[in-house]
CSV table of C-alpha atoms in Angstrom, one decimal:
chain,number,residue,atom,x,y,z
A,39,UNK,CA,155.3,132.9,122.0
A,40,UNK,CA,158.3,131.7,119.9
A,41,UNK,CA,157.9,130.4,116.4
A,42,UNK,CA,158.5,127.6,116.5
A,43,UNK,CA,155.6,127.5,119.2
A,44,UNK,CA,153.1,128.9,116.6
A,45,UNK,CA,154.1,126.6,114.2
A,46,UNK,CA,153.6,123.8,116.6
A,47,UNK,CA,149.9,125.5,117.2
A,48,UNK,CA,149.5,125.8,113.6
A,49,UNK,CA,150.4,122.6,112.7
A,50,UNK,CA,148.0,121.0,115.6
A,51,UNK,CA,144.9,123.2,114.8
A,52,UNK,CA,145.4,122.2,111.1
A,53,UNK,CA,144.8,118.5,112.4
A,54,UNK,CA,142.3,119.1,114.4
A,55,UNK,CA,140.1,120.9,111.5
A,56,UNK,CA,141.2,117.7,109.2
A,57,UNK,CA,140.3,115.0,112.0
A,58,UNK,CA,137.1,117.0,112.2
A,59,UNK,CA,136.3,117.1,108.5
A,60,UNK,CA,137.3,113.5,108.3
A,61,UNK,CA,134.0,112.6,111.2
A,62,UNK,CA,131.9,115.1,109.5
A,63,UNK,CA,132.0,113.4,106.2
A,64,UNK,CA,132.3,109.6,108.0
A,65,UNK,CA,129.1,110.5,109.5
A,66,UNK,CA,127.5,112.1,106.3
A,67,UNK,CA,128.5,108.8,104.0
A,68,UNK,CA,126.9,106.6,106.8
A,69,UNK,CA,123.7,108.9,106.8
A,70,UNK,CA,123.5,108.9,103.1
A,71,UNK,CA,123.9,105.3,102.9
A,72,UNK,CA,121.4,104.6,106.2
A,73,UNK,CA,118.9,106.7,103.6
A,74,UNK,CA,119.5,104.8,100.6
A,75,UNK,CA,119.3,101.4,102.1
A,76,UNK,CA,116.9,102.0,104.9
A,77,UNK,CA,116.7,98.2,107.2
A,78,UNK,CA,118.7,97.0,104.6
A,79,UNK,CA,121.6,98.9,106.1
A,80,UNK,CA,120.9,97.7,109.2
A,81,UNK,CA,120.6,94.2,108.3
A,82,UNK,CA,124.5,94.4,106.5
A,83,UNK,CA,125.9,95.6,109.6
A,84,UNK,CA,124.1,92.6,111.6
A,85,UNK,CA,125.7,90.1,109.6
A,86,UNK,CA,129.1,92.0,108.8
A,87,UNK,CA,131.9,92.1,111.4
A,88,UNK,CA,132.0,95.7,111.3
A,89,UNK,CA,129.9,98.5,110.6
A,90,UNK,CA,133.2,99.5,108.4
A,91,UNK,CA,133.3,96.1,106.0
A,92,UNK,CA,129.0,96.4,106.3
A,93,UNK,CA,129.2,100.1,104.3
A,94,UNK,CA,132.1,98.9,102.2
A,95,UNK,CA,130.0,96.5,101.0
A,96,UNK,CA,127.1,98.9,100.7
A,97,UNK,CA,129.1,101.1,98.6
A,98,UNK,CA,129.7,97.7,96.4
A,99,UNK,CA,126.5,97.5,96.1
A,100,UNK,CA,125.8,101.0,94.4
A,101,UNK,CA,129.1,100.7,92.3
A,102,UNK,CA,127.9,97.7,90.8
A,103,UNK,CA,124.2,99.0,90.6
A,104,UNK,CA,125.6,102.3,88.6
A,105,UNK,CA,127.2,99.9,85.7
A,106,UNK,CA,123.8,98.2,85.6
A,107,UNK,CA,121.4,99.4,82.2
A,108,UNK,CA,118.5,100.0,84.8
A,109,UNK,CA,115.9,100.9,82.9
A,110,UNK,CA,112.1,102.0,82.9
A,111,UNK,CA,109.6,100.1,81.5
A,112,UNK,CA,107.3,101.5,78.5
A,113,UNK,CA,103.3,102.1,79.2
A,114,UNK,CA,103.0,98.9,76.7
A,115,UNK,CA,104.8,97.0,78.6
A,116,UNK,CA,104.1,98.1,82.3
A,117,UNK,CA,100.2,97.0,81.0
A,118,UNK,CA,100.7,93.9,79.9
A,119,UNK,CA,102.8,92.9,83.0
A,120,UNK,CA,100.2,94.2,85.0
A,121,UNK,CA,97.1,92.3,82.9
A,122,UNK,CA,99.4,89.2,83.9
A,123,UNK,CA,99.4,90.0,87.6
A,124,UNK,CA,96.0,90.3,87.5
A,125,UNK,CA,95.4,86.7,85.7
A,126,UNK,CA,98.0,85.4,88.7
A,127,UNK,CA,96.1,86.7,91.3
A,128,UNK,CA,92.4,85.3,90.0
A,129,UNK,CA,94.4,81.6,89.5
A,130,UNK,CA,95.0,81.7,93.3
A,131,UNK,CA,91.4,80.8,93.8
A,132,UNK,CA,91.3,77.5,92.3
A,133,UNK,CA,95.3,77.0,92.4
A,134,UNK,CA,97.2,79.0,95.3
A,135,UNK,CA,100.7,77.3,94.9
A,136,UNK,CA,100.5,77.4,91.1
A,137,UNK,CA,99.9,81.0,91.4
A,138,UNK,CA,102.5,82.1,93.9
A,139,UNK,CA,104.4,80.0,91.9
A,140,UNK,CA,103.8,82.7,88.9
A,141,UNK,CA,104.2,85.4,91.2
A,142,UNK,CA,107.6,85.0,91.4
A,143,UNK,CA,108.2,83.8,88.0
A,144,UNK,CA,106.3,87.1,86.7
A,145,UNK,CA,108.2,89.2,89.3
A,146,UNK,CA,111.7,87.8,87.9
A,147,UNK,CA,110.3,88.8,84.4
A,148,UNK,CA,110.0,92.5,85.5
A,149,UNK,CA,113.3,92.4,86.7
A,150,UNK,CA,114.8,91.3,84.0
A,151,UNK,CA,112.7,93.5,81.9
A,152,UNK,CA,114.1,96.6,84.0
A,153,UNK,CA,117.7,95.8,83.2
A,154,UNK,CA,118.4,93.1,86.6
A,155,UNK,CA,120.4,90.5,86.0
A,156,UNK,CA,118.1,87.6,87.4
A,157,UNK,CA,120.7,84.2,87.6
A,158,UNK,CA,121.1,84.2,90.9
A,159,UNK,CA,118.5,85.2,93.9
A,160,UNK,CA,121.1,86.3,96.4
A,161,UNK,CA,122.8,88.9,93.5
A,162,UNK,CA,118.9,90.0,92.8
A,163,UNK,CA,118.8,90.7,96.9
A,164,UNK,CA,122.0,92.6,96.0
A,165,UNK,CA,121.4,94.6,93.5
A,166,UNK,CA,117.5,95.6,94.4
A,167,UNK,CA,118.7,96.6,97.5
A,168,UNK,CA,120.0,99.7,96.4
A,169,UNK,CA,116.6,100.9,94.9
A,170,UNK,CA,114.2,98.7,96.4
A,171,UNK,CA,115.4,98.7,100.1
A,172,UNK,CA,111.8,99.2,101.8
A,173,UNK,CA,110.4,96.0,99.9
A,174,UNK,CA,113.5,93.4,99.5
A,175,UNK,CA,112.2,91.7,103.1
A,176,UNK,CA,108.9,91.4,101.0
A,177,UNK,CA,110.8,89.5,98.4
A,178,UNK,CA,112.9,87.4,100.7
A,179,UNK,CA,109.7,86.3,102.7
A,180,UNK,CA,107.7,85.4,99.5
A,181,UNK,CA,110.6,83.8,97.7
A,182,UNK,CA,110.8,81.7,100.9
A,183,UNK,CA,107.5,80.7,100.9
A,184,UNK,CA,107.5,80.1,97.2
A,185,UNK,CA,110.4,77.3,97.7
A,186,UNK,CA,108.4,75.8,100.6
A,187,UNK,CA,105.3,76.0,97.9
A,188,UNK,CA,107.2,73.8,95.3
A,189,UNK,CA,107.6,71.4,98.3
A,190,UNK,CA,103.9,71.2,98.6
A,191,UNK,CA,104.7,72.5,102.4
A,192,UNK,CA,103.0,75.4,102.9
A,193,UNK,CA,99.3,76.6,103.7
A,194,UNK,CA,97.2,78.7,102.1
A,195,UNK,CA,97.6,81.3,104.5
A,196,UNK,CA,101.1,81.5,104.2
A,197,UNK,CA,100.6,81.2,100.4
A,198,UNK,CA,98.4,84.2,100.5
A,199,UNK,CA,101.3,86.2,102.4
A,200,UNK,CA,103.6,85.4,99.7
A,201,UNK,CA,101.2,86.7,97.0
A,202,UNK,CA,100.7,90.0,99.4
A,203,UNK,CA,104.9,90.0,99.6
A,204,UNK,CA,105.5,89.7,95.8
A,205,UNK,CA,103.0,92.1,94.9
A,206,UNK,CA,104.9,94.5,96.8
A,207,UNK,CA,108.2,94.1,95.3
A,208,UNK,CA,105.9,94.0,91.5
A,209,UNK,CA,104.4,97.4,92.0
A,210,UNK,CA,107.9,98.9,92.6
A,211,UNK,CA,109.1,97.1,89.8
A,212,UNK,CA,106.3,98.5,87.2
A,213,UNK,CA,106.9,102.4,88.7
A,214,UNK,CA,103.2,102.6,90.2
A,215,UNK,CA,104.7,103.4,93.6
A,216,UNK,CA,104.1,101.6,96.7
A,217,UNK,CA,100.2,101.8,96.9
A,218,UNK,CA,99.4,102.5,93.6
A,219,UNK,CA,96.9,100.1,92.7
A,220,UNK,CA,98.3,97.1,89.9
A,221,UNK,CA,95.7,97.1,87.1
A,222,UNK,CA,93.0,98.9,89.0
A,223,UNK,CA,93.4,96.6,92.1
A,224,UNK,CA,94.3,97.0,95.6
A,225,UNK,CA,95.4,94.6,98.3
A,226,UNK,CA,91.2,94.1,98.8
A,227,UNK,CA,90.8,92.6,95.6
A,228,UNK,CA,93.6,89.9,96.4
A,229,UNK,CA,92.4,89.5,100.0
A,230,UNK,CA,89.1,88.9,98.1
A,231,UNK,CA,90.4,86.1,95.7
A,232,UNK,CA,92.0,84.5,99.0
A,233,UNK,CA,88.7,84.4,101.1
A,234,UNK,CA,87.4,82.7,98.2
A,235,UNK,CA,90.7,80.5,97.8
A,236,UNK,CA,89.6,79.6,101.4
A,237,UNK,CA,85.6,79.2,100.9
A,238,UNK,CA,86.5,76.6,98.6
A,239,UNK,CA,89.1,74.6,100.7
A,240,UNK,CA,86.5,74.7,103.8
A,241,UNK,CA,83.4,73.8,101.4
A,242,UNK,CA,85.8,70.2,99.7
A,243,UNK,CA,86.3,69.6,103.9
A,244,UNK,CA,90.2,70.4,103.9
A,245,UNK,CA,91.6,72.5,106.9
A,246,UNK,CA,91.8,76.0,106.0
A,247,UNK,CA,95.5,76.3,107.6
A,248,UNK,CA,96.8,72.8,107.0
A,249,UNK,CA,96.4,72.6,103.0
A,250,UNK,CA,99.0,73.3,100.5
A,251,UNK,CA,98.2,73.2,97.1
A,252,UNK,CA,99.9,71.0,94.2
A,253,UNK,CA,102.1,72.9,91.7
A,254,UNK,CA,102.7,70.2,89.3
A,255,UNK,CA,99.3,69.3,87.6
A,256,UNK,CA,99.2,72.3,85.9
A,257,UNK,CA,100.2,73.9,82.7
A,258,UNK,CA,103.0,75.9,82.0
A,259,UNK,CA,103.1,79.6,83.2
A,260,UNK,CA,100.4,81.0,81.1
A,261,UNK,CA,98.2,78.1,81.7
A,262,UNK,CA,95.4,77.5,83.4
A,263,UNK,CA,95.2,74.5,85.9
A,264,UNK,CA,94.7,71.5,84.1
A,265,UNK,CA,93.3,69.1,86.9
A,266,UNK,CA,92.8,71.6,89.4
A,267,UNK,CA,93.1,69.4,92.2
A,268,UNK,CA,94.2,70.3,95.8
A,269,UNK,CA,96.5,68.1,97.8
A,270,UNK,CA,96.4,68.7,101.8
A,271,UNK,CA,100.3,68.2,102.3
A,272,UNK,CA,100.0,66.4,105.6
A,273,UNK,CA,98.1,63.5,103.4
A,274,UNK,CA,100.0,63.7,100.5
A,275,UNK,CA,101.8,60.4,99.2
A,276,UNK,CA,100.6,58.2,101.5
């Protein structure tokens, strides 16, 4: 073989182990960023036009999260936040759109408290993906509900999946983990507030799945309900 015909071998094999290095660490980015992000990556590729511009937007995402003052909160703090979700969560009996209502407000609070910016809700989605991936489709459905809630158009059942939602996305927030219990409560003790929530629309004759509950007789967010009345939204205003 001539020279020049192991230069030409040379030069190919040299491609070959950069086109394969290139693949290797293509597929190692996508895996790392599959981990961090979890459905969430799956979800930017759904609504990207590629799976390139989906992962370059990904990688936006942790840029921006990396400039971000992300911050734990103290034991101080992480109580009293977690005293509030508890009063929130006792509210819903008597007041279940008031108190999703809260929930998100006092969800908001945590994430501002932890260094998120909190102006706008899709930049929140943003920016909690990158940490929060497993429980951002818990805030999207409760923050759903919770506009719905301010309409007075949605049922206490739905309100009581928006409480379970936001709960999730809370106990990430304070550091507990995902089924630490907030306060010394569990998912039981909410599901418990709720059957009572419902006890008490059945008992004043108002269908259990047809009855919204009024946000605006109340007080402000540390307030208790000041009328405490309950609207069924299919008989409201007329």
């Amino acid at each position: 073989m001539t020279a020049v015909a192991w230069v030409a071998v040379a030069i190919v094999a040299v491609l070959v182990i950069l086109a394969v290095g290139y693949l290797v660490s293509a597929r190692n980015r996508r895996r790392q960023l599959q981990d961090r992000f979890g459905p969430e990556y799956d979800r930017a590729v759904r609504e990207s036009d590629s799976r390139k511009e989906a992962e370059q937007e990904l990688r936006a995402r942790e840029e921006r999260h990396a400039e971000l003052d992300i911050r734990p909160l103290d034991p101080n703090t992480r109580d009293e936040y977690s005293r509030k979700w508890t009063d929130v969560q006792e509210h819903f009996v008597d007041a279940p759109g008031f108190a999703v209502t809260e929930a998100d407000a006092l969800v908001t609070a945590v994430m501002a408290a932890r260094g998120y910016p909190t102006d706008d809700f899709e930049q929140r989605l943003s920016d909690l993906s990158v940490a929060h991936s497993t429980t951002l489709d818990h805030y999207r459905n409760a923050h759903e509900i919770s506009t719905r809630a301010a309409r007075q158009d949605a049922t206490t059942e739905e309100l009581r999946q928006a409480m379970v939602h936001y709960r999730a996305l809370f106990q990430e927030l304070l550091g507990d983990g995902a089924d630490a219990p907030v306060n010394g409560h569990t998912n039981d003790h909410l599901n418990g507030h709720v059957d009572s929530a419902d006890d008490h629309v059945d008992s004043d004759g108002a269908a259990r799945n047809g009855t919204a509950y009024t946000t605006d007789d109340h007080d402000d967010y540390d307030g208790v309900p000041v009328n405490g009345h309950r609207t069924d939204v299919r008989n409201a205003g007329r």
